[in-house]
C-alpha positions as a printed Julia matrix, in Angstrom:
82×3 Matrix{Float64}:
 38.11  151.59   99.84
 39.4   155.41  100.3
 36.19  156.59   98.47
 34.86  159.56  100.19
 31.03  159.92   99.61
 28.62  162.56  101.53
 25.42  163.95  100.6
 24.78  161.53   97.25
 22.33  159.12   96.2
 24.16  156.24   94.82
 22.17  153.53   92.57
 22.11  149.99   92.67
 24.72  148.4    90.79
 27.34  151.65   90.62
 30.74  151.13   91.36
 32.51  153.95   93.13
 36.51  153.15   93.02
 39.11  154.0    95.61
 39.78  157.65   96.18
 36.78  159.06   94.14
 35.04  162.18   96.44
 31.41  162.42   95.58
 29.07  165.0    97.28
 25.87  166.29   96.77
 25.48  164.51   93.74
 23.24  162.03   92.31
 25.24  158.51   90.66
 22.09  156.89   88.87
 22.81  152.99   88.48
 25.07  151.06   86.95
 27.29  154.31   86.81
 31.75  153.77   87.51
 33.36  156.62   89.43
 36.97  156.12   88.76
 40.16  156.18   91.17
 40.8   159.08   92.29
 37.72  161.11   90.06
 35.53  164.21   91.87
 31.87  164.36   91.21
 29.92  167.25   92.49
 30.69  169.84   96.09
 28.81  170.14   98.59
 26.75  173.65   98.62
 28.32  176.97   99.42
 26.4   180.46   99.62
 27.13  180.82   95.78
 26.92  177.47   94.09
 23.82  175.24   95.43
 24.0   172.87   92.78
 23.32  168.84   92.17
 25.65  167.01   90.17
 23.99  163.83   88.2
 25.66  161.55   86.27
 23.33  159.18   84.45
 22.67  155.35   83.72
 25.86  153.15   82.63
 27.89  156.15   82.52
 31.53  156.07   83.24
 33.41  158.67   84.7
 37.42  157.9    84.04
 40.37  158.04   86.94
 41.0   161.53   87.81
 38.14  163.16   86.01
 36.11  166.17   87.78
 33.0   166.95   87.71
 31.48  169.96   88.45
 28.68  170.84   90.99
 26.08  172.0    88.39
 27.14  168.82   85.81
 24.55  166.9    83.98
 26.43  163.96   82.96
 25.06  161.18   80.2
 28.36  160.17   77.98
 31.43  158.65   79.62
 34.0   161.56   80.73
 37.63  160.37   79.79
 40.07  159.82   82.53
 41.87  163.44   83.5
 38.79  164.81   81.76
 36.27  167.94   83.24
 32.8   168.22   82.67
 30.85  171.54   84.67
């Protein structure tokens, strides 16, 4: 609930928790977006890139990641990964 999502594949079995903005990104499954965490931005005329964040992984409350992120270990809550 509050989750914004646009642009993203999301796999079976991912949880994406409230307030979490994902865009142009891939989630593969069994991934956790966390409250209030940013994954990927939708293209501009300089940055065109596809976030992924991989298998299992979680990403913690109020963690960003960037547009160009390849993600494969958990990212801490508050943490950044570009």
């Amino acid at each position: 609930e509050g989750a914004v999502i646009e642009d993203a594949v999301v796999m079976g079995g991912s949880v994406i928790k409230a307030g979490a903005v994902v865009k142009h990104c891939i989630v593969a499954e069994n991934a956790v977006i966390g409250e209030n965490a940013v994954v990927g931005a939708m293209p501009t005329e300089t940055e065109k890139g596809v976030a992924t964040v991989g298998p299992g992984v979680t990403v913690g409350d109020n963690a960003k990641i960037g547009p160009n992120a390849m993600v494969s270990t958990n990212v801490e809550g508050g943490g950044e990964q570009w």
